[in-house]
Short mmCIF file of C-alpha atoms in Angstrom, two decimals:
data_model
loop_
_atom_site.label_atom_id
_atom_site.label_comp_id
_atom_site.label_asym_id
_atom_site.label_seq_id
_atom_site.Cartn_x
_atom_site.Cartn_y
_atom_site.Cartn_z
CA MET X 1 -0.50 -34.05 24.59
CA LYS X 2 -1.91 -30.73 25.77
CA LYS X 3 -3.40 -28.43 23.14
CA LYS X 4 -1.74 -25.01 23.01
CA PRO X 5 -4.01 -22.01 23.60
CA PHE X 6 -4.70 -19.57 20.79
CA ASN X 7 -1.76 -17.17 20.42
CA PHE X 8 -3.25 -13.75 19.65
CA ARG X 9 0.18 -12.14 19.17
CA ALA X 10 1.12 -14.70 16.53
CA PHE X 11 -2.29 -14.25 14.92
CA THR X 12 -1.90 -10.46 14.61
CA THR X 13 1.67 -10.77 13.34
CA LEU X 14 0.63 -13.23 10.63
CA ALA X 15 -2.43 -11.12 9.74
CA ILE X 16 -0.09 -8.13 9.30
CA LEU X 17 2.06 -10.22 6.95
CA TRP X 18 -0.90 -11.40 4.82
CA THR X 19 -2.51 -7.96 4.60
CA LEU X 20 0.86 -6.43 3.71
CA ILE X 21 1.29 -8.93 0.86
CA ILE X 22 -2.23 -8.25 -0.46
CA ASP X 23 -1.71 -4.49 -0.17
CA ALA X 24 1.66 -4.69 -1.93
CA VAL X 25 0.29 -6.77 -4.81
CA SER X 26 -2.79 -4.57 -5.24
CA GLY X 27 -0.57 -1.48 -5.05
CA LEU X 28 1.68 -2.81 -7.81
CA VAL X 29 -1.36 -3.66 -9.95
CA LEU X 30 -2.80 -0.16 -9.47
CA TYR X 31 0.61 1.35 -10.21
CA THR X 32 0.60 -0.23 -13.66
CA VAL X 33 -3.11 -0.31 -14.57
CA PRO X 34 -4.18 1.90 -17.50
CA SER X 35 -5.97 5.15 -16.76
CA GLY X 36 -9.60 4.88 -15.68
CA ARG X 37 -10.96 5.90 -19.07
CA ILE X 38 -8.99 3.21 -20.92
CA ALA X 39 -9.54 0.59 -18.21
CA ASP X 40 -13.29 1.19 -18.25
CA TRP X 41 -13.66 1.40 -22.04
CA THR X 42 -11.64 -1.78 -22.67
CA ASN X 43 -13.07 -3.69 -19.70
CA TRP X 44 -9.54 -4.15 -18.38
CA THR X 45 -9.05 -6.90 -15.81
CA PHE X 46 -6.14 -8.58 -14.10
CA ALA X 47 -6.52 -11.91 -12.31
CA GLY X 48 -10.26 -11.58 -12.87
CA PHE X 49 -10.62 -8.21 -11.13
CA ALA X 50 -11.43 -4.86 -12.76
CA LYS X 51 -9.61 -1.66 -11.82
CA SER X 52 -12.39 -0.58 -9.44
CA GLU X 53 -12.21 -3.95 -7.68
CA TRP X 54 -8.43 -3.64 -7.29
CA GLU X 55 -8.98 -0.16 -5.83
CA THR X 56 -11.50 -1.58 -3.36
CA ILE X 57 -9.17 -4.42 -2.37
CA HIS X 58 -6.29 -1.99 -1.89
CA THR X 59 -8.30 0.51 0.15
CA VAL X 60 -10.02 -2.04 2.38
CA PHE X 61 -6.84 -4.00 3.04
CA SER X 62 -4.96 -0.78 3.84
CA TYR X 63 -7.47 -0.15 6.61
CA ILE X 64 -7.33 -3.78 7.75
CA PHE X 65 -3.52 -3.53 7.79
CA LEU X 66 -3.75 -0.42 10.00
CA LEU X 67 -6.19 -2.22 12.29
CA PHE X 68 -3.84 -5.18 12.78
CA ILE X 69 -0.85 -2.85 13.24
CA SER X 70 -2.83 -1.06 15.96
CA LEU X 71 -3.64 -4.38 17.64
CA HIS X 72 0.00 -5.40 17.37
CA LEU X 73 1.15 -2.15 19.00
CA TYR X 74 -1.50 -2.48 21.69
CA ASN X 75 -0.49 -6.08 22.49
CA ASN X 76 3.23 -5.28 22.50
CA TRP X 77 3.23 -1.75 23.90
CA HIS X 78 4.84 -2.68 27.22
CA SER X 79 7.53 -4.71 25.47
CA ILE X 80 8.24 -1.86 23.07
CA LEU X 81 8.47 0.73 25.85
CA HIS X 82 10.61 -1.59 27.98
CA TYR X 83 12.99 -2.16 25.07
CA ILE X 84 13.31 1.56 24.31
CA LYS X 85 13.82 2.51 27.97
CA ARG X 86 16.39 -0.25 28.48
CA LYS X 87 18.34 0.77 25.39
CA PHE X 88 18.34 4.45 26.31
CA LYS X 89 19.47 3.65 29.85
CA GLN X 90 22.35 1.60 28.51
CA TYR X 91 23.38 4.36 26.05
CA THR X 92 23.89 1.83 23.32
CA LYS X 93 23.63 2.25 19.58
CA ALA X 94 19.84 2.33 19.87
CA ARG X 95 19.98 6.12 20.00
CA ILE X 96 21.90 6.21 16.75
CA GLU X 97 19.45 3.86 15.03
CA LEU X 98 16.49 5.84 16.33
CA TYR X 99 17.75 9.20 15.12
CA LEU X 100 19.14 7.83 11.87
CA SER X 101 15.91 6.01 11.01
CA LEU X 102 13.90 9.15 11.80
CA LEU X 103 16.24 11.27 9.67
CA VAL X 104 16.03 8.84 6.73
CA VAL X 105 12.22 8.78 6.88
CA ILE X 106 12.06 12.60 7.06
CA ILE X 107 14.39 12.86 4.04
CA LEU X 108 12.29 10.32 2.11
CA LEU X 109 9.08 12.17 2.97
CA GLY X 110 10.58 15.56 2.09
CA GLY X 111 11.92 14.30 -1.23
CA THR X 112 8.56 12.77 -2.06
CA ILE X 113 6.62 15.94 -1.18
CA ALA X 114 9.11 18.13 -3.08
CA SER X 115 8.82 15.75 -6.04
CA ILE X 116 12.56 15.69 -6.68
CA PRO X 117 14.51 12.83 -8.27
CA PRO X 118 14.81 9.97 -7.50
CA PHE X 119 11.46 10.22 -5.68
CA SER X 120 9.65 11.84 -8.60
CA SER X 121 11.05 9.10 -10.85
CA VAL X 122 8.78 6.57 -9.14
CA MET X 123 5.67 8.49 -10.19
CA ASP X 124 7.15 9.27 -13.61
CA LEU X 125 7.71 5.56 -14.21
CA GLY X 126 4.11 4.84 -13.18
CA SER X 127 2.85 7.46 -15.64
CA LEU X 128 5.07 6.02 -18.36
CA ILE X 129 3.67 2.53 -17.77
CA LYS X 130 0.08 3.82 -17.69
CA ASP X 131 0.61 5.82 -20.90
CA ALA X 132 2.11 2.77 -22.64
CA TRP X 133 -1.26 1.02 -22.67
CA PRO X 134 -2.51 1.10 -26.26
CA GLU X 135 -5.23 3.55 -27.10
CA ASN X 136 -8.28 1.74 -28.40
CA LYS X 137 -9.25 2.67 -31.98
CA ASP X 138 -12.84 2.60 -30.86
CA GLU X 139 -12.43 5.41 -28.38
CA PRO X 140 -15.70 6.70 -26.99
CA PHE X 141 -17.11 9.73 -28.77
CA LEU X 142 -17.75 11.27 -25.37
CA ALA X 143 -15.68 11.21 -22.20
CA ARG X 144 -16.89 8.44 -19.89
CA ALA X 145 -19.32 7.16 -22.55
CA GLU X 146 -19.01 3.71 -21.01
CA LYS X 147 -20.89 5.05 -17.98
CA LEU X 148 -23.89 6.31 -19.96
CA PRO X 149 -27.12 4.30 -19.79
CA PHE X 150 -28.50 2.65 -22.93
CA ASP X 151 -32.12 3.54 -22.25
CA ARG X 152 -33.66 6.77 -23.54
#
């Protein structure tokens, strides 16, 4: 039985999937984590990672996700262009989907930038969750006291 060669397209597609999952999970964790002051003062962790580590995971994997998306587009550029050209030549529904998807994304972006409901509700919910974390009775006497050195 002949061994199949390494499939780079499949590799990039699966890497996109895994990085998307990691980015989504880290994004949800960061959406609900207490504010930095509370997280630092209480030594907050989730799944063994502190807030700063979740931020690092999220940031790095966002860039890795973009890298794999770029590789995916590069590897499939001719197929994508061929598909678009073929659909436009045939005057099928592809034009409707293209314009409708663009319109929906523009509306979503505009609503988010304008901070109008229901878009603003997403951030309001995040703030509500963050504010629900209990305040520690042993609050630091000074903002960011947890960052101060112990030596004199």
